Short mmCIF file of C-alpha atoms in Angstrom, two decimals:
data_model
loop_
_atom_site.label_atom_id
_atom_site.label_comp_id
_atom_site.label_asym_id
_atom_site.label_seq_id
_atom_site.Cartn_x
_atom_site.Cartn_y
_atom_site.Cartn_z
CA MET A 1 14.64 -39.45 -55.75
CA PRO A 2 12.48 -40.12 -52.66
CA THR A 3 9.86 -42.78 -52.99
CA ARG A 4 6.18 -41.98 -52.67
CA ARG A 5 6.22 -43.64 -49.23
CA GLN A 6 9.17 -41.50 -48.07
CA SER A 7 7.47 -38.34 -49.31
CA LEU A 8 4.29 -39.25 -47.43
CA GLN A 9 6.27 -39.90 -44.22
CA ALA A 10 8.01 -36.55 -44.54
CA LEU A 11 4.68 -34.79 -45.06
CA LEU A 12 3.19 -36.47 -41.99
CA ALA A 13 6.22 -35.52 -39.88
CA THR A 14 5.90 -31.88 -40.93
CA ALA A 15 2.20 -31.87 -40.13
CA ALA A 16 2.89 -33.34 -36.70
CA ALA A 17 5.50 -30.67 -35.95
CA VAL A 18 2.92 -27.99 -36.68
CA THR A 19 -0.05 -29.67 -35.01
CA PHE A 20 1.40 -30.97 -31.74
CA PRO A 21 2.51 -27.54 -30.34
CA ALA A 22 -0.90 -26.15 -31.25
CA LEU A 23 -2.58 -28.99 -29.39
CA ALA A 24 -0.25 -28.43 -26.44
CA ASN A 25 -1.23 -24.77 -26.34
CA ASP A 26 -4.91 -25.71 -26.51
CA THR A 27 -4.53 -27.93 -23.43
CA TRP A 28 -2.46 -25.42 -21.46
CA PRO A 29 -2.30 -25.47 -18.51
CA ALA A 30 -2.11 -29.18 -17.84
CA ARG A 31 -0.09 -28.88 -14.63
CA PRO A 32 0.75 -26.33 -11.89
CA ILE A 33 2.34 -23.01 -12.85
CA ARG A 34 5.27 -21.41 -11.01
CA MET A 35 5.01 -17.69 -10.34
CA ILE A 36 8.50 -16.46 -9.45
CA VAL A 37 8.50 -13.44 -7.12
CA PRO A 38 12.11 -12.21 -6.82
CA PHE A 39 11.49 -10.66 -3.40
CA PRO A 40 10.90 -12.12 0.07
CA PRO A 41 7.57 -13.23 1.56
CA GLY A 42 5.64 -10.30 3.01
CA SER A 43 7.17 -7.77 0.60
CA SER A 44 4.88 -5.54 -1.42
CA PRO A 45 5.23 -7.54 -4.67
CA ASP A 46 4.67 -10.76 -2.76
CA LEU A 47 1.44 -9.43 -1.24
CA ILE A 48 0.02 -8.21 -4.55
CA ALA A 49 1.13 -11.39 -6.32
CA ARG A 50 -0.81 -13.51 -3.85
CA ILE A 51 -3.97 -11.47 -4.42
CA VAL A 52 -3.71 -12.04 -8.17
CA THR A 53 -2.51 -15.67 -8.27
CA GLU A 54 -5.30 -16.80 -5.96
CA LYS A 55 -7.83 -15.74 -8.62
CA LEU A 56 -5.69 -16.84 -11.57
CA ALA A 57 -5.53 -20.39 -10.24
CA GLN A 58 -9.31 -20.49 -10.06
CA VAL A 59 -9.87 -19.47 -13.69
CA LEU A 60 -7.06 -21.63 -15.10
CA GLY A 61 -8.05 -24.71 -13.13
CA GLN A 62 -4.47 -25.36 -12.02
CA PRO A 63 -2.49 -24.24 -8.96
CA VAL A 64 -0.37 -21.12 -9.44
CA VAL A 65 2.41 -21.58 -6.91
CA ILE A 66 4.37 -18.55 -5.72
CA GLU A 67 8.09 -19.20 -5.43
CA ASN A 68 10.01 -16.45 -3.65
CA ARG A 69 13.54 -16.13 -5.04
CA PRO A 70 14.97 -12.93 -3.52
CA GLY A 71 18.46 -11.55 -3.95
CA ALA A 72 20.47 -8.87 -5.77
CA GLY A 73 17.56 -6.44 -5.86
CA GLY A 74 15.32 -8.92 -7.65
CA ASN A 75 17.86 -9.78 -10.34
CA ILE A 76 18.32 -13.42 -9.28
CA GLY A 77 14.68 -14.43 -9.59
CA THR A 78 14.21 -12.35 -12.73
CA GLY A 79 17.21 -14.07 -14.34
CA LEU A 80 15.74 -17.48 -13.52
CA VAL A 81 12.57 -16.68 -15.44
CA ALA A 82 14.49 -15.15 -18.35
CA LYS A 83 16.28 -18.48 -18.80
CA ALA A 84 13.27 -20.74 -18.10
CA ALA A 85 11.53 -22.87 -20.72
CA PRO A 86 9.00 -20.73 -22.66
CA ASP A 87 6.14 -23.15 -22.09
CA GLY A 88 3.78 -21.10 -19.94
CA TYR A 89 4.63 -22.94 -16.73
CA THR A 90 7.08 -20.37 -15.34
CA LEU A 91 6.00 -16.75 -14.93
CA LEU A 92 7.48 -13.67 -13.28
CA PHE A 93 5.79 -11.21 -10.91
CA THR A 94 8.15 -8.31 -10.32
CA ILE A 95 8.56 -4.59 -9.76
CA ASN A 96 10.15 -2.08 -12.10
CA GLY A 97 13.71 -2.28 -10.72
CA PRO A 98 14.89 -5.56 -12.28
CA LEU A 99 13.26 -4.60 -15.57
CA VAL A 100 14.22 -0.96 -16.16
CA THR A 101 17.02 0.16 -13.81
CA ALA A 102 19.08 -3.02 -13.40
CA PRO A 103 20.40 -2.92 -17.00
CA SER A 104 21.90 0.52 -16.35
CA LEU A 105 23.25 -0.38 -12.91
CA TYR A 106 24.87 -3.78 -13.42
CA ARG A 107 27.59 -4.20 -16.02
CA ASN A 108 27.33 -7.99 -16.02
CA LEU A 109 23.58 -8.51 -15.66
CA SER A 110 22.79 -12.15 -16.46
CA TYR A 111 19.69 -11.35 -18.52
CA ASP A 112 18.29 -8.79 -20.95
CA PRO A 113 14.71 -7.94 -19.89
CA MET A 114 13.81 -6.47 -23.29
CA LYS A 115 14.99 -9.55 -25.20
CA GLN A 116 14.50 -12.46 -22.79
CA LEU A 117 11.14 -11.60 -21.23
CA ALA A 118 7.69 -11.37 -22.80
CA PRO A 119 5.40 -8.76 -21.17
CA VAL A 120 1.96 -10.02 -20.17
CA THR A 121 0.36 -7.12 -18.27
CA LEU A 122 0.98 -4.22 -15.92
CA VAL A 123 -0.77 -5.25 -12.70
CA ALA A 124 -0.69 -2.16 -10.49
CA THR A 125 1.04 1.15 -9.81
CA SER A 126 1.78 3.06 -6.63
CA PRO A 127 3.25 6.43 -5.73
CA ASN A 128 6.25 6.76 -3.51
CA VAL A 129 5.90 9.24 -0.65
CA LEU A 130 8.47 11.65 0.73
CA VAL A 131 8.43 11.53 4.52
CA VAL A 132 10.52 13.26 7.16
CA ASP A 133 10.98 13.07 10.89
CA ALA A 134 7.90 14.71 12.40
CA ARG A 135 10.22 16.70 14.69
CA LEU A 136 11.90 18.38 11.72
CA PRO A 137 10.78 22.03 11.39
CA VAL A 138 9.32 21.59 7.91
CA HIS A 139 5.72 21.09 6.79
CA ASN A 140 6.02 20.98 3.01
CA LEU A 141 8.56 20.24 0.30
CA ARG A 142 9.59 23.87 -0.20
CA GLU A 143 10.49 24.17 3.49
CA PHE A 144 12.40 20.90 3.36
CA VAL A 145 14.44 22.07 0.36
CA ALA A 146 15.13 25.41 2.09
CA LEU A 147 16.36 23.59 5.20
CA ALA A 148 18.59 21.30 3.13
CA LYS A 149 20.08 24.27 1.30
CA SER A 150 20.82 26.00 4.59
CA LYS A 151 22.70 22.90 5.83
CA PRO A 152 24.49 21.32 2.84
CA GLY A 153 25.33 17.68 3.55
CA ALA A 154 23.94 17.80 7.10
CA LEU A 155 20.69 15.96 6.42
CA ASN A 156 20.65 12.21 5.83
CA TYR A 157 18.14 10.15 3.90
CA GLY A 158 17.56 6.44 3.75
CA SER A 159 16.79 4.02 0.95
CA VAL A 160 16.51 0.26 0.54
CA GLY A 161 19.81 0.09 -1.31
CA ASN A 162 21.96 1.66 -3.97
CA GLY A 163 20.06 1.96 -7.21
CA SER A 164 16.71 1.24 -5.57
CA ALA A 165 13.63 3.26 -6.53
CA ALA A 166 13.85 5.21 -3.26
CA HIS A 167 17.51 6.02 -3.89
CA LEU A 168 16.96 7.13 -7.48
CA ALA A 169 13.91 9.20 -6.56
CA MET A 170 15.96 11.21 -4.06
CA GLU A 171 18.86 11.56 -6.49
CA GLN A 172 16.38 12.97 -9.01
CA LEU A 173 15.06 15.43 -6.42
CA LYS A 174 18.58 16.42 -5.36
CA ALA A 175 19.47 17.25 -8.95
CA MET A 176 16.27 19.20 -9.63
CA ALA A 177 16.31 21.11 -6.33
CA GLY A 178 20.07 21.64 -6.10
CA ILE A 179 20.40 20.17 -2.60
CA ASP A 180 23.04 17.99 -0.95
CA LEU A 181 21.86 15.07 1.23
CA GLU A 182 23.81 12.08 2.51
CA HIS A 183 22.58 8.65 1.45
CA VAL A 184 22.33 5.83 4.00
CA PRO A 185 21.25 2.41 2.66
CA TYR A 186 19.16 0.01 4.79
CA PRO A 187 17.94 -3.58 4.29
CA GLY A 188 14.27 -2.56 4.13
CA PHE A 189 11.66 0.12 4.71
CA PRO A 190 10.93 -0.94 8.32
CA GLN A 191 14.58 -0.20 9.17
CA ILE A 192 14.33 3.19 7.43
CA THR A 193 11.25 4.00 9.49
CA THR A 194 13.06 3.07 12.70
CA ALA A 195 16.06 5.18 11.70
CA ILE A 196 13.94 8.27 10.98
CA VAL A 197 11.98 7.94 14.22
CA GLY A 198 15.24 7.35 16.09
CA GLY A 199 16.86 10.46 14.61
CA GLN A 200 19.66 8.70 12.70
CA ILE A 201 18.33 9.99 9.37
CA GLN A 202 15.85 12.73 8.59
CA ALA A 203 14.02 11.75 5.39
CA GLY A 204 13.32 9.19 2.73
CA PHE A 205 11.10 8.16 -0.12
CA MET A 206 9.03 5.18 0.95
CA VAL A 207 6.12 3.02 -0.17
CA PRO A 208 2.83 4.27 1.33
CA ALA A 209 1.85 0.91 2.81
CA ILE A 210 4.83 1.11 5.18
CA ALA A 211 4.88 4.86 5.74
CA MET A 212 1.21 5.68 6.34
CA PRO A 213 0.76 3.90 9.70
CA MET A 214 3.66 5.97 11.09
CA VAL A 215 2.32 9.13 9.45
CA ASN A 216 -1.07 8.53 11.05
CA ALA A 217 0.65 7.92 14.40
CA GLY A 218 2.41 11.30 14.16
CA LYS A 219 5.90 9.80 13.96
CA LEU A 220 6.52 10.74 10.33
CA ARG A 221 5.39 13.78 8.36
CA LEU A 222 4.21 13.28 4.79
CA LEU A 223 5.41 16.03 2.44
CA ALA A 224 4.64 14.88 -1.10
CA VAL A 225 3.78 12.04 -3.47
CA THR A 226 5.75 11.19 -6.60
CA THR A 227 3.01 10.86 -9.24
CA THR A 228 2.77 13.57 -11.90
CA GLY A 229 -0.76 14.43 -10.76
CA ARG A 230 -2.47 13.94 -7.43
CA THR A 231 -3.36 10.33 -6.72
CA ALA A 232 -6.79 9.11 -5.64
CA LEU A 233 -4.97 6.97 -3.06
CA LEU A 234 -3.84 10.13 -1.18
CA PRO A 235 -5.83 12.96 -2.76
CA ALA A 236 -4.98 15.62 -0.17
CA VAL A 237 -1.22 15.23 -0.55
CA PRO A 238 0.56 17.54 -3.04
CA THR A 239 2.91 16.11 -5.65
CA VAL A 240 6.62 16.85 -5.91
CA ALA A 241 5.88 18.24 -9.38
CA GLU A 242 3.31 20.79 -8.18
CA SER A 243 5.58 21.76 -5.27
CA GLY A 244 8.05 23.40 -7.61
CA TYR A 245 9.59 20.58 -9.66
CA PRO A 246 7.49 20.01 -12.78
CA GLY A 247 8.18 16.75 -14.57
CA PHE A 248 9.21 14.91 -11.41
CA GLU A 249 7.84 11.38 -11.32
CA ALA A 250 8.94 8.22 -9.51
CA ILE A 251 6.19 5.63 -9.33
CA SER A 252 6.48 2.01 -8.35
CA TRP A 253 4.81 -0.59 -10.52
CA GLN A 254 4.31 -4.32 -10.65
CA ALA A 255 3.94 -6.53 -13.69
CA ILE A 256 3.69 -10.10 -14.89
CA LEU A 257 5.99 -11.40 -17.62
CA ALA A 258 6.88 -14.75 -19.20
CA PRO A 259 10.06 -16.08 -20.80
CA ALA A 260 10.54 -14.76 -24.33
CA GLY A 261 9.29 -17.28 -26.85
CA THR A 262 6.25 -18.29 -24.82
CA PRO A 263 3.50 -19.07 -27.37
CA ALA A 264 1.40 -16.04 -28.21
CA SER A 265 -1.78 -17.99 -27.48
CA ILE A 266 -0.65 -18.54 -23.88
CA VAL A 267 0.45 -14.94 -23.36
CA ASP A 268 -2.87 -13.74 -24.81
CA ARG A 269 -4.93 -15.99 -22.56
CA LEU A 270 -2.96 -14.91 -19.49
CA TYR A 271 -3.45 -11.27 -20.43
CA ARG A 272 -7.20 -11.66 -20.96
CA GLU A 273 -7.74 -13.57 -17.71
CA LEU A 274 -5.56 -11.18 -15.70
CA VAL A 275 -7.34 -8.08 -17.00
CA LYS A 276 -10.63 -9.55 -15.80
CA ILE A 277 -9.11 -10.45 -12.43
CA ILE A 278 -7.54 -7.02 -11.93
CA GLY A 279 -10.83 -5.39 -12.90
CA SER A 280 -12.88 -7.31 -10.33
CA GLU A 281 -14.04 -5.15 -7.44
CA ASP A 282 -12.73 -7.35 -4.63
CA VAL A 283 -9.24 -7.44 -6.13
CA ARG A 284 -9.28 -3.69 -6.72
CA GLU A 285 -10.28 -3.07 -3.10
CA ARG A 286 -7.53 -5.34 -1.78
CA MET A 287 -4.94 -3.57 -3.96
CA ARG A 288 -6.11 -0.12 -2.87
CA ALA A 289 -5.79 -1.23 0.76
CA GLN A 290 -2.07 -1.68 -0.02
CA TYR A 291 -2.00 1.79 -1.69
CA PHE A 292 -1.82 0.36 -5.22
CA SER A 293 -3.92 1.47 -8.17
CA PRO A 294 -5.06 -1.50 -10.29
CA ALA A 295 -3.91 -1.39 -13.91
CA GLY A 296 -4.25 -4.19 -16.48
CA THR A 297 -2.64 -3.19 -19.78
CA ALA A 298 -1.95 -4.96 -23.06
CA PRO A 299 1.49 -6.64 -23.46
CA ALA A 300 2.54 -4.04 -26.05
CA SER A 301 1.73 -1.20 -23.65
CA LEU A 302 3.84 -2.78 -20.92
CA ARG A 303 6.76 -3.20 -23.33
CA GLN A 304 6.52 0.47 -24.32
CA MET A 305 6.41 1.49 -20.66
CA MET A 306 9.52 -0.60 -19.94
CA ALA A 307 11.43 1.08 -22.76
CA LEU A 308 10.43 4.60 -21.72
CA GLU A 309 11.19 4.00 -18.03
CA LYS A 310 14.54 2.41 -18.86
CA ALA A 311 15.61 5.45 -20.87
CA ARG A 312 14.42 7.91 -18.22
CA TRP A 313 16.11 6.24 -15.27
CA GLU A 314 19.28 5.62 -17.24
CA ARG A 315 19.67 9.40 -17.48
CA VAL A 316 19.25 9.79 -13.69
CA ILE A 317 21.69 6.96 -12.98
CA ARG A 318 24.36 8.37 -15.28
CA ALA A 319 23.94 11.94 -14.05
CA ALA A 320 24.24 10.88 -10.39
CA GLY A 321 27.00 8.33 -11.03
CA VAL A 322 25.01 5.66 -9.20
CA ARG A 323 26.53 2.20 -8.89
CA PRO A 324 25.19 -0.75 -6.85
CA GLU A 325 28.20 -0.54 -4.54
CA ASN A 326 28.07 3.26 -4.05
#
C-alpha cells in the first residue's frame, strides 16, 4: 500500500504533466520559428511565403525564418516537416503537389501527408493558363484541339516534370479532348517559355506570373484558364471548361501545415493570425500581383480539400499511367 506521502507525490507529478504543456503552449512562441519551403528561392511558393511570414513574425513577436529545402518535387522538405517535433517551431509552406499527387506518384514516399501533417490554412489559389507559341495558327482552345487532332503526336508540350501540376493538367485535357501530344519535361517554367518561343515545343500549362509578361509581349498566346469559372485575376480569358470540356479544373494552391500532433491551441492561434494577415488589403494586393487569389480557410476545410484533390488526381494519374520517371 502506498504511503500518504507517496500518493501525494504521485498526484503532484500527474498535475505537473498536465500543467507544464499547457503553460508551454501559453508561452508559445518563445523562440524563432522555421518555415520550411520545399522549393527554391524565387519560386512562386517562396514569394508568397515571404509575404505571409513577414507579417506573421510581427504578430507573433518572434522571427519566422524561411528555410528553402527543395528537391524531389517538394517531397524532401515536406518529409522533413512531417517528421519534425510537433512543438509549433517547425511549419510547412507548400503547394498542392507534395500533399495530394505525390502519394499516388511515389511508391516509397517517406511521409503520409494525411496522417503526419496537421492543416493550418489554405493561403492562396491560382489558375494555370494554357499558352501556345504565338506563331501557331490557333486563337482559342477549340482551334488548338482541332490542330492537334489533325497532326496526332506532332505537337509537343512542356511541363516542369513528370507528375507536376502542368503535366497532369495536360494529361487531363488530352484524355477529355482525345488528342495526342508529346510531353517534354523541363527544369522550370522559364525554360518552358524559352522552348516555346524558340519553337522546340508548341504549348504548355504554366503559372500566370511567368506566362503573362510573354503574353503581353506577344511571344505567347493565352488560350484558356483552368478554373471552373472565370477568374477575377484574368476575367477576359475563357476557361477550359466553358471551351467545351465541362468539369475541367487544375488550380494551383498554397497552404501552411504543421507536424501532426502539434497542440491544438498552437494550430488554432496560427490559423486565426494567418486569416487576419491574408485578409489585410496590402497582403491581398501583393498576392494578386503574383496572380494569386487570397484564401484563408479553417484547418478542417483544408483537410477536406486535400482529400478531395488527392482522389481526383489519383484518377488522372492512374488513367494516364503517369510515373515520376516517365
